[in-house]
Coordinates of C-alpha atoms and ligand atoms in Angstrom, one line a residue:
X1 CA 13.3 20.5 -38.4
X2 CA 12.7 20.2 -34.5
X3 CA 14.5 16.4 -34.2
X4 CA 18.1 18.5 -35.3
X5 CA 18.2 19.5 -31.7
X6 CA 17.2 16.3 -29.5
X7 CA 16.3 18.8 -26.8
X8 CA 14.9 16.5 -24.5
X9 CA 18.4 14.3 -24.9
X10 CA 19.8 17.7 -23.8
X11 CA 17.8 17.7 -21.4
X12 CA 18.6 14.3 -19.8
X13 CA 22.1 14.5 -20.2
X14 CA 24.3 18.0 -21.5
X15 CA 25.3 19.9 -18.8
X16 CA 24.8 24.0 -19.7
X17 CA 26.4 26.8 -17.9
X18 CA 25.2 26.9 -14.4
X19 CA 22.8 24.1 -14.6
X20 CA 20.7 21.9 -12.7
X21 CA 20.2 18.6 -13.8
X22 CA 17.4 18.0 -11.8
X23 CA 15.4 20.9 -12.5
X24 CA 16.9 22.5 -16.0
X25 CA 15.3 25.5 -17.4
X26 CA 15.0 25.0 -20.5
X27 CA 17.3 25.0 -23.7
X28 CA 16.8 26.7 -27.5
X29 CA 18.2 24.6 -30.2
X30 CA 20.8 26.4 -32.6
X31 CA 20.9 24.7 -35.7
X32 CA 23.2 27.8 -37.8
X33 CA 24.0 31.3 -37.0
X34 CA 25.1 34.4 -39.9
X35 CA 25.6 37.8 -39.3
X36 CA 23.7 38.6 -35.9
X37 CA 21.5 36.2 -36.6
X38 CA 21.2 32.9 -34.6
X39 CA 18.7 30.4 -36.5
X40 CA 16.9 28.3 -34.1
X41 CA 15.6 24.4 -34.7
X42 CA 12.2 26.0 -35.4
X43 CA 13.3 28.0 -38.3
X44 CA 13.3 31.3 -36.0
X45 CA 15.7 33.8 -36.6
X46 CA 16.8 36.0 -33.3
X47 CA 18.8 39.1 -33.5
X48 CA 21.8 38.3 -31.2
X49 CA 22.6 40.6 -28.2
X50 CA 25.4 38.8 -26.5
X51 CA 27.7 38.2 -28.8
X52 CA 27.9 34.7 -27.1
X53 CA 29.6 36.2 -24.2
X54 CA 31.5 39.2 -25.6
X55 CA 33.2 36.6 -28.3
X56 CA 31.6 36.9 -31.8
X57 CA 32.3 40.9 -32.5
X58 CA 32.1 40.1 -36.2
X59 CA 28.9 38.7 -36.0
X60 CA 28.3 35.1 -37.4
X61 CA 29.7 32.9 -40.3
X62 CA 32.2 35.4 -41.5
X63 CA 34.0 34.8 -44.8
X64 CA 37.1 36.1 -43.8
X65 CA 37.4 33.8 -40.7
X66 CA 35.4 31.1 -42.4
X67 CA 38.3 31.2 -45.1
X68 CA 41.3 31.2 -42.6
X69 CA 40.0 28.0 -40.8
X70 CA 39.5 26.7 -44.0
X71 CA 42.7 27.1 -45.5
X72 CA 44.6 26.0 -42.2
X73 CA 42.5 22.9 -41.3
X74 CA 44.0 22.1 -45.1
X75 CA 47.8 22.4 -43.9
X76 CA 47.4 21.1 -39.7
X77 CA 44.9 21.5 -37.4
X78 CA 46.8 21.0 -34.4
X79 CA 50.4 20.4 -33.5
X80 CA 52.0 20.4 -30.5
X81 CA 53.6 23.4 -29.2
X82 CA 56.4 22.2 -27.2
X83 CA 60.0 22.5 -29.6
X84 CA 57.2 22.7 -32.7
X85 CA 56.5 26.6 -34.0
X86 CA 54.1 26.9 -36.6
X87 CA 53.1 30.0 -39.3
X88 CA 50.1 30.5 -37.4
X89 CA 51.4 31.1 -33.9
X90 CA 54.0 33.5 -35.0
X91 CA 51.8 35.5 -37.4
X92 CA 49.6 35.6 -34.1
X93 CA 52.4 36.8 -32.2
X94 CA 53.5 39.2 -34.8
X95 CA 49.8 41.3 -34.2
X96 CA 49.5 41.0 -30.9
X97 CA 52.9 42.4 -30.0
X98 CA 52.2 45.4 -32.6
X99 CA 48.8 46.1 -31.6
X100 CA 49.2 46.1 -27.4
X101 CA 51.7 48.8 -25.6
X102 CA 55.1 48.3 -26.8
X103 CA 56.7 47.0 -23.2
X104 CA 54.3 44.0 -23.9
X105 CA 57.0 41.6 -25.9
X106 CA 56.5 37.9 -24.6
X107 CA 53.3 36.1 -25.0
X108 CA 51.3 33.0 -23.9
X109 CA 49.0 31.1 -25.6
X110 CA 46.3 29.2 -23.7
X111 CA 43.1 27.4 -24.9
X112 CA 40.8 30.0 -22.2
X113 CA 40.3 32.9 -20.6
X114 CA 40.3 31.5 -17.0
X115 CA 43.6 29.5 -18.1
X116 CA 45.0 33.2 -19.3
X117 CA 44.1 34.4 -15.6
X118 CA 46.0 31.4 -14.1
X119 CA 48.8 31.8 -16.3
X120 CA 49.1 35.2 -14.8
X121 CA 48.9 34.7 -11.5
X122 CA 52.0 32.0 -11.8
X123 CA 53.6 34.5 -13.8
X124 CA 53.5 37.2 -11.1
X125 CA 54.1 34.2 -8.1
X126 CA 57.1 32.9 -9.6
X127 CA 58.3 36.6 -11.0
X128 CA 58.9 37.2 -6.7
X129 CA 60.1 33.5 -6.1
X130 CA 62.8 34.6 -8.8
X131 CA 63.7 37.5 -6.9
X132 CA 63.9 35.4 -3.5
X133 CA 60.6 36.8 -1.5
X134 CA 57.6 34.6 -0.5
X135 CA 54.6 36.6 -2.0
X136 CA 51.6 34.8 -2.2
X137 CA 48.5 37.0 -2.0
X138 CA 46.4 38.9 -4.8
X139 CA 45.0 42.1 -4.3
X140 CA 41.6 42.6 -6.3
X141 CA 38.2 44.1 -5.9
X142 CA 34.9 43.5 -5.5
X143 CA 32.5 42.3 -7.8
X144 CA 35.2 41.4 -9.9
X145 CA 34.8 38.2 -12.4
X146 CA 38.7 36.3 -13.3
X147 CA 36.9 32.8 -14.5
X148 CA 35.8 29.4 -13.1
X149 CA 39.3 27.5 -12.4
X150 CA 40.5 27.4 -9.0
X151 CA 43.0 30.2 -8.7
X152 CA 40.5 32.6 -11.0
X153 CA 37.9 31.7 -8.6
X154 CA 39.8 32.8 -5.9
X155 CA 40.1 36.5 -7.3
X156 CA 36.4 36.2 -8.3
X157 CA 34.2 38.3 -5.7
X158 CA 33.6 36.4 -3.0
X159 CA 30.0 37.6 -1.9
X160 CA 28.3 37.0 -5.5
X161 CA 30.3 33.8 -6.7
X162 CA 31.8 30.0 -5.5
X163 CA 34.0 31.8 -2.6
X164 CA 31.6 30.0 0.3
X165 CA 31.1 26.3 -2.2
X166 CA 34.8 25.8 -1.8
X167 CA 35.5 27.5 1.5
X168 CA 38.8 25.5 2.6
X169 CA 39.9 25.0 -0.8
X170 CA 40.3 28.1 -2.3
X171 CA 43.1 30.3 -1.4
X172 CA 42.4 33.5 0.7
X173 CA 43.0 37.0 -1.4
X174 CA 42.7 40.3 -0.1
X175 CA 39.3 42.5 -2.0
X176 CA 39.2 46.0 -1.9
X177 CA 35.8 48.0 -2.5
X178 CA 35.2 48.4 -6.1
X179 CA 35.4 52.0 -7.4
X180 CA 31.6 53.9 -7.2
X181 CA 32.4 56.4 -8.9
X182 CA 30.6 56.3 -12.1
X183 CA 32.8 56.6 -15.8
X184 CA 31.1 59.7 -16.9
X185 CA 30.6 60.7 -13.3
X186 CA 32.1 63.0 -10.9
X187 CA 35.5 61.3 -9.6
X188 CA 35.7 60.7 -5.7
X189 CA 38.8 60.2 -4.7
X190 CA 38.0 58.1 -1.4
X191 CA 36.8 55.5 -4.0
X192 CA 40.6 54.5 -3.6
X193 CA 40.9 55.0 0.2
X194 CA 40.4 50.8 0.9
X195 CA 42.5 49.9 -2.0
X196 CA 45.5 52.0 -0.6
X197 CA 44.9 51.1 3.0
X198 CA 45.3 47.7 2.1
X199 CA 48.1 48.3 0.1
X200 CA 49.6 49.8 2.8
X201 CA 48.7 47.1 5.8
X202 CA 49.8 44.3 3.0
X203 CA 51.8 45.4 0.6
X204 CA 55.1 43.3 1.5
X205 CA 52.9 39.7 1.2
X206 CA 51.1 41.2 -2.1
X207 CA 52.6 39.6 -5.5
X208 CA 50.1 41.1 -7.7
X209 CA 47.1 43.1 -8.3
X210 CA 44.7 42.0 -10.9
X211 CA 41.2 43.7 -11.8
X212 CA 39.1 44.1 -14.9
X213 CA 40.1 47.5 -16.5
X214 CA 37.0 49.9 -16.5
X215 CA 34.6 47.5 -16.7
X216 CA 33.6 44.9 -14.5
X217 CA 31.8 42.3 -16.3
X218 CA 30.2 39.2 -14.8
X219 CA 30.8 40.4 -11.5
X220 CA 28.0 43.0 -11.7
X221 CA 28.4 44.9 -15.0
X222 CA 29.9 47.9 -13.6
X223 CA 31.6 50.6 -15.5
X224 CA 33.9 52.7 -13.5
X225 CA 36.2 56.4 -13.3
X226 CA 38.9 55.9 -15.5
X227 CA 40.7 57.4 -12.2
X228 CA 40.5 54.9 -10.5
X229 CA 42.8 53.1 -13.0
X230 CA 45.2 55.7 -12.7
X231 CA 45.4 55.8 -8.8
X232 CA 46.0 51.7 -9.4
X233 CA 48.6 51.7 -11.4
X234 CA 50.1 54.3 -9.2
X235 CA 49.7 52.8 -6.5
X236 CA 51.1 49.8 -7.5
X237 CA 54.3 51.5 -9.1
X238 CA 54.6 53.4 -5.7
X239 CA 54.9 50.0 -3.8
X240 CA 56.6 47.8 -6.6
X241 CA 53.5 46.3 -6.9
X242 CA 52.6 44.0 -10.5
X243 CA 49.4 45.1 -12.1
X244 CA 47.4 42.3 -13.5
X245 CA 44.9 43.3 -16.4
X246 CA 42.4 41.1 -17.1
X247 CA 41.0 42.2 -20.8
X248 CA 39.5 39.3 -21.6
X249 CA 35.9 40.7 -21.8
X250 CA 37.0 44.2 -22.3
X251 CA 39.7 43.6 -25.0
X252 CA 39.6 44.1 -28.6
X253 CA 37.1 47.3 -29.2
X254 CA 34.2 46.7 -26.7
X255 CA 34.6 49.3 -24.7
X256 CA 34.9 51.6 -27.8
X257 CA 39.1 51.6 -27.2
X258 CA 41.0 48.6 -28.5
X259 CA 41.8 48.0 -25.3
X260 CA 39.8 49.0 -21.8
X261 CA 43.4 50.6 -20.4
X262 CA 43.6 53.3 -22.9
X263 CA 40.9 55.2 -21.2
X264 CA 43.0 55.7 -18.2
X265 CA 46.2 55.9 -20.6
X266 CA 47.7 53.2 -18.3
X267 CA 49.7 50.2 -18.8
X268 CA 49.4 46.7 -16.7
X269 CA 52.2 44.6 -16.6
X270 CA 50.2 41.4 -17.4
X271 CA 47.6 41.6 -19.7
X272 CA 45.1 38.8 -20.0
X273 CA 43.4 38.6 -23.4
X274 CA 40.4 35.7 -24.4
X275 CA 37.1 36.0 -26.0
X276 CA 37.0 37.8 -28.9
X277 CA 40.1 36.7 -30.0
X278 CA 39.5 34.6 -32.6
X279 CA 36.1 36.8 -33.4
X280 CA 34.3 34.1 -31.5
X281 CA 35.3 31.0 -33.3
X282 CA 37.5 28.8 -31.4
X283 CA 38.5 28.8 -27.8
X284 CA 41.9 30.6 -27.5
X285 CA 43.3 33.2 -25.0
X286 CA 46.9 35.1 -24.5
X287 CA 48.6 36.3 -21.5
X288 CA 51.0 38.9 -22.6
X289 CA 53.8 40.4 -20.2
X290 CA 56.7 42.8 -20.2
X291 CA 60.6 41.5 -21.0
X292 CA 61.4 42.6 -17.3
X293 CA 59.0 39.5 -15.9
X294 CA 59.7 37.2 -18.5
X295 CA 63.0 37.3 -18.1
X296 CA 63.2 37.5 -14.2
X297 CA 60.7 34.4 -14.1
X298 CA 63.0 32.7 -16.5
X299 CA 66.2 33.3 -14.2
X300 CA 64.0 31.5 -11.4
X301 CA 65.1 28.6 -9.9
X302 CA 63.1 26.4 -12.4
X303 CA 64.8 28.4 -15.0
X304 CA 61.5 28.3 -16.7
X305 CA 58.0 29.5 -17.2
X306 CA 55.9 26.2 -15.7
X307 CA 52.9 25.9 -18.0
X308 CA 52.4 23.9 -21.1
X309 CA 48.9 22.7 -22.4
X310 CA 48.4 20.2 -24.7
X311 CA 46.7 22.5 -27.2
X312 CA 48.7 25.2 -26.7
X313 CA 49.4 27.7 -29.8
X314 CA 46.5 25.3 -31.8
X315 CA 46.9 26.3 -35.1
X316 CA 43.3 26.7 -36.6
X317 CA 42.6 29.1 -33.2
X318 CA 45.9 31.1 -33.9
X319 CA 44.8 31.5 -37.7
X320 CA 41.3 32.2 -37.5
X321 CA 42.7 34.9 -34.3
X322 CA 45.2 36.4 -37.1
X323 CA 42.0 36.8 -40.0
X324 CA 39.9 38.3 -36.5
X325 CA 42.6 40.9 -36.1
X326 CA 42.9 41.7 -40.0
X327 CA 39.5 42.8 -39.9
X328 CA 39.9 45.0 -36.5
X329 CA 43.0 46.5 -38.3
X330 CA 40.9 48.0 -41.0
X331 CA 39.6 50.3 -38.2
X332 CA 35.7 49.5 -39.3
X333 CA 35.1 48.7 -35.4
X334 CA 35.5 52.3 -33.8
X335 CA 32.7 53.3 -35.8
X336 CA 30.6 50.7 -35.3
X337 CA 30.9 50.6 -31.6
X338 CA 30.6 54.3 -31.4
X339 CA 27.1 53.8 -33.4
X340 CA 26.1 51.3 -31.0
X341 CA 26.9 53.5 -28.3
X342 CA 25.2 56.3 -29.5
X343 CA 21.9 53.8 -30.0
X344 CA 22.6 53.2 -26.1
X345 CA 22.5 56.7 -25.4
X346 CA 19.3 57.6 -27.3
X347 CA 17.2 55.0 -26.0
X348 CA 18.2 53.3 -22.7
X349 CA 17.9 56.2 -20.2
X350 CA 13.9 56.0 -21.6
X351 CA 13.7 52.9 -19.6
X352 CA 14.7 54.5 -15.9
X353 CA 10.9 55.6 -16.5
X354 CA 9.6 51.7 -15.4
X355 CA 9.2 51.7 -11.7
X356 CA 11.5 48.4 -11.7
X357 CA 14.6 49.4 -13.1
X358 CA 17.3 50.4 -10.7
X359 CA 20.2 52.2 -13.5
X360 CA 20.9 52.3 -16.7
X361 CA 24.3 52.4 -18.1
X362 CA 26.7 51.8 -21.1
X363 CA 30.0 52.3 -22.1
X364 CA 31.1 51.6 -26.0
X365 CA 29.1 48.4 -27.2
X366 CA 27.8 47.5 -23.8
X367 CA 25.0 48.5 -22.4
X368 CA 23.4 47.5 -18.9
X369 CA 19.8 47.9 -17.2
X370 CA 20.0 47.1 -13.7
X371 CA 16.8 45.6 -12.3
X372 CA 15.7 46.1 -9.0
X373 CA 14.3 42.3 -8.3
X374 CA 15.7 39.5 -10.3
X375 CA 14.7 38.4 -13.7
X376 CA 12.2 35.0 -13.9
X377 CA 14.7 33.5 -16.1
X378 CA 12.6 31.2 -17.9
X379 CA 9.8 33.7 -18.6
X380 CA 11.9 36.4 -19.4
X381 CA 13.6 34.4 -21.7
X382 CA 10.9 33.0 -23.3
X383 CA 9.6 36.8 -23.7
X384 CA 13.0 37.1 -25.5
X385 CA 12.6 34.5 -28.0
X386 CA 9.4 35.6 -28.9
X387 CA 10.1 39.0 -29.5
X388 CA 13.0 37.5 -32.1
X389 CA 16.0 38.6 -30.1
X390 CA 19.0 36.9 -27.9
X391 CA 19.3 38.4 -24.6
X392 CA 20.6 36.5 -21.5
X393 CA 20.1 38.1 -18.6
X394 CA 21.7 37.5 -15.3
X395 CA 20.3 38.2 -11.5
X396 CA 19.0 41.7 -11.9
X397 CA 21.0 42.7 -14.9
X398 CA 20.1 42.6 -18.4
X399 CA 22.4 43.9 -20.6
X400 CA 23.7 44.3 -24.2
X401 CA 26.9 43.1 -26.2
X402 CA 26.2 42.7 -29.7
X403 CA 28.2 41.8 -32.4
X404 CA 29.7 45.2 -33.8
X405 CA 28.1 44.7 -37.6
X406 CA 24.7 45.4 -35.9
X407 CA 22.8 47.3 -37.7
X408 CA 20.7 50.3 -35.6
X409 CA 17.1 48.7 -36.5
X410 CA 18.4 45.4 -35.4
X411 CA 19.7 47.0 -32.4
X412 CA 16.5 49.1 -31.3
X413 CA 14.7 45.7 -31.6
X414 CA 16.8 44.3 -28.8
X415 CA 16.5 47.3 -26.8
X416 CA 12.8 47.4 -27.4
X417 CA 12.8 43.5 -26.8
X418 CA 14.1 44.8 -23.0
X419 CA 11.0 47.5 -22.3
X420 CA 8.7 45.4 -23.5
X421 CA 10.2 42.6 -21.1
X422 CA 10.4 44.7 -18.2
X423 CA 6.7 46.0 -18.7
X424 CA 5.8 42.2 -18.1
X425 CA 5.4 41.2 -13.8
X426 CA 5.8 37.8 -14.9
X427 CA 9.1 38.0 -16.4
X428 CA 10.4 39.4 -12.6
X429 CA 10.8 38.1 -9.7
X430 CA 8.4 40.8 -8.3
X431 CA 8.0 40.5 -4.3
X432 CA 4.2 40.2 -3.1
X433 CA 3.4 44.0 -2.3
X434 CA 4.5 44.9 -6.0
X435 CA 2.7 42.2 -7.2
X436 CA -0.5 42.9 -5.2
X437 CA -0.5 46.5 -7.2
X438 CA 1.0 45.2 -10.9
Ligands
PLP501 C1 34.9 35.3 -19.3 C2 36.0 35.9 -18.5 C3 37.1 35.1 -18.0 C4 37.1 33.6 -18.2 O1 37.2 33.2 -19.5 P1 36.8 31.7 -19.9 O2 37.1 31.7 -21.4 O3 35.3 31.6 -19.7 O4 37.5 30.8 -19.1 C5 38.0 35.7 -17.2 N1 38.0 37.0 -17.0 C6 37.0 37.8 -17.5 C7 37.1 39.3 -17.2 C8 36.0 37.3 -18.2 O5 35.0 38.1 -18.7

C-alpha cells in the first residue's frame, strides 16, 4: 500500500505549505478521503478536523458534488471566459447574487482566494481613479490574514507574516489594533479608538478598508465583538470610506451565519468569497461588489475592469460550486454547525484546566485552544495521527474546522485527540523551567 505515496520522492522534491527543503518535517500520504474521513497510504483512517483549510464543509467524496463534476467534465471542462459565457457560470451567478445582500449584483470569478483579495483591492483603487482622486492606501488590522500574493500580503499583519521578507517590495498599509473585545464578551468601545484616529489622520489617502468579518483566521484565530463591525462600517460610511470584506474563511455557514457580516447586520461593499465554495473541490473564489462600484470603475478611464485569468469562470469549478450551494440551500448546515458548536461549548473550556493552555474559544464550527508555548510540530502531529484524527496546528494555536456532517463521537475524538496532546511535554515547545518540573 505504502509505494502509492512515494513519500521520500515527496520528500526530495514537492514543495508543501511553508516548507523547508532542506530540513522537511515530514509528510502523511493520502491515498482517498469520504465523509470526514481521510484514508492514509497505511490503510489508516483519521477523523478530519480542518476541513483542509475551511474548504470541505460537506465532508469528503460527496455524491452530489461527485455527480456535478461528473456530468460537466462530460459537456467542457474549461473554456475561456473572455466573450465565451457558459451554463455553469451563470447558474453560479444566479445563487450567489440571491444568497448575499441584495446591493451585491456584479461578480468576479477568480481561481483563489488571494486572487479574490487582489481583485478587490483594484476594484476599490480604480473605483477612486474613476472619480479623479489618487487613493492608494488600505486600512486594515492586526493579525489579519488576506493571502500569499503580493498585494494580499501587504494587508496581511505585518508582525506575524512576510511584511519584513519583502521589506522594499511590498506596499506600505496603514494597521489599526485589532478589536479585544471578545464576541460573547463585554463590548469596549475604545477597541475602535486606533481605527478611528487613523481614519481621521488618513482618511483622504485611504481607498479602502478590508478586514476579516468577526473572525480573524490565520492571523491568530481571533473571534471578535460584533461591534466592532458595526463602528466599521460606520465609520467608513461617515468618511466615504469602501469596506472590503474578506469572507473567504468565514463564508458559507462557518461561523454558524451564512455569512460572518450577519452577526453585526452589516454590509461591506466588496465581499471576497473562496474556500468553501465549491465544498472543497476545486480551486475557485468570487469577489462580489455593489452596481455603484462596478459601474463607477467601468466609467474609468480604462472604461474597464482590468483583470482576466486564464481559467476564469472554469466550468467544472462553477458546477461543482452550484451542486455545493444546492446542498447549503436545504438549510441542513445551521444545524449542523450549531451541534458542533454546542460540542465546543461542552468540552473545550475543560481544557483551560492544563497549566499550558492560554484560552479557549469558539464561534459556530470553529473552535480554538490557544497554547501558551508553541506546538513541537512534528510530535504533536505524530500524536495526532496516532490518536486517528487530522489536526494541524499552527504556532500556539490548535484549533478545529471540521466538515459540518461530523458526527458528535467523531467530534469528541478530535477534541479528546487535543487534551490528550496537550498532556504530552514533548508535543510543546516547553521552555527549560517547565520542563525541569513536567
Ligand atoms: C485562505 C484565505 C485567503 C487566501 O486564499 P487562498 O485560496 O489560499 O489564496 C484570503 N483571505 C482569508 C481570510 C483566508 O482565510
Amino acid at each position: 500500500m505504502s509505494n502509492l505515496c512515494d513519500l521520500q520522492f515527496d520528500r526530495n522534491h514537492l514543495w508543501h505549505p511553508y516548507t523547508s527543503t532542506t530540513n522537511p518535517l515530514p509528510c502523511y500520504g493520502v491515498v482517498a478521503a469520504k465523509d470526514v474521513y481521510l484514508e492514509l497510504d497505511n490503510g489508516a483512517q483519521l477523523v478530519d478536523g480542518m476541513s483542509s483549510w475551511w474548504a470541505a464543509i460537506h465532508g469528503y467524496n460527496h455524491p452530489k458534488l461527485n455527480q456535478a463534476a461528473h456530468q460537466q467534465i462530460e459537456s467542457m471542462s474549461h473554456v475561456m471566459f473572455g466573450g465565451i459565457t457558459h451554463p455553469a457560470a451563470i447558474a453560479l451567478g444566479k445563487k450567489l447574487i440571491a444568497m448575499t445582500p441584495a446591493r451585491f449584483q456584479h461578480l468576479f470569478l477568480a481561481d483563489s482566494g488571494s486572487v479574490a483579495v487582489e481583485v478587490a483591492l483594484k476594484m476599490a483603487l480604480q473605483y477612486w481613479q474613476a472619480k479623479g482622486e489618487s487613493r492608494c492606501q488600505f486600512l486594515t488590522l492586526r493579525h489579519g490574514y488576506h493571502g500569499d500574493t503580493f498585494a494580499a500580503m501587504s494587508v496581511t499583519d505585518p508582525d506575524n507574516s512576510m511584511h519584513k521578507l519583502y521589506k522594499g517590495f511590498l506596499p506600505e498599509h496603514l494597521f489599526a489594533n485589532s478589536p479585544t473585545s471578545r464576541f460573547d464578551g463585554d463590548w469596549q468601545p475604545s477597541d475602535l479608538d486606533d481605527f478611528s484616529a487613523q481614519l481621521a489622520t488618513h482618511h483622504s489617502k485611504i481607498a479602502a478598508v478590508i478586514l476579516e468579518p468577526i473572525v480573524q483566521g490565520a492571523g491568530g484565530m481571533r473571534i471578535y465583538h460584533p461591534e466592532f463591525l458595526r463602528g466599521v462600517r460606520r465609520l467608513c460610511d461617515d468618511y466615504g470610506i469602501l469596506l472590503i470584506a474578506d469572507e473567504i474563511a468565514t463564508g458559507f455557514g462557518r461561523t454558524g451565519k451564512l455569512f460572518a457580516c450577519e452577526h453585526s447586520g452589516i454590509e461591506a461593499d466588496i465581499l471576497c468569497l473562496g474556500k468553501a465554495l465549491t465544498g472543497g473541490y476545486i480551486t475557485l473564489s468570487a469577489t462580489l461588489t455593489t452596481s455603484d462600484v462596478a459601474h463607477t470603475v467601468s466609467g474609468g478611464s480604462a472604461g474597464c475592469f482590468m483583470h482576466g485569468p486564464t481559467f476564469m469562470g472554469n466550468p467544472l469549478a462553477c458546477a461543482v460550486a452550484c451542486a455545493s450551494l444546492d446542498i447549503l440551500e436545504k438549510n441542513e448546515w445551521q444545524a449542523q454547525v450549531q451541534q458542533i458548536e454546542h460540542m465546543f461549548a461542552r468540552h473545550l473550556p475543560a481544557l483551560l484546566k492544563s497549566a499550558h493552555v492560554a484560552d479557549v474559544r469558539w464561534l459556530g464550527a470553529i473552535g480554538v485552544v490557544e497554547l501558551k508555548y508553541p506546538v513541537n510540530m512534528a510530535q504533536i502531529q505524530q500524536h495526532f495521527v496516532e490518536q486517528g484524527v487530522w489536526i494541524r496546528p499552527f504556532g500556539k494555536l490548535i484549533y478545529l474546522m471540521p466538515p459540518y456532517i461530523i458526527s458528535q463521537a467523531a467530534c469528541l475524538q478530535l477534541i479528546n485527540a487535543i487534551a490528550s496532546a496537550i498532556a504530552e511535554p514533548r508535543n510543546l515547545q516547553l521552555p527549560q523551567s517547565e520542563l525541569a518540573q513536567a
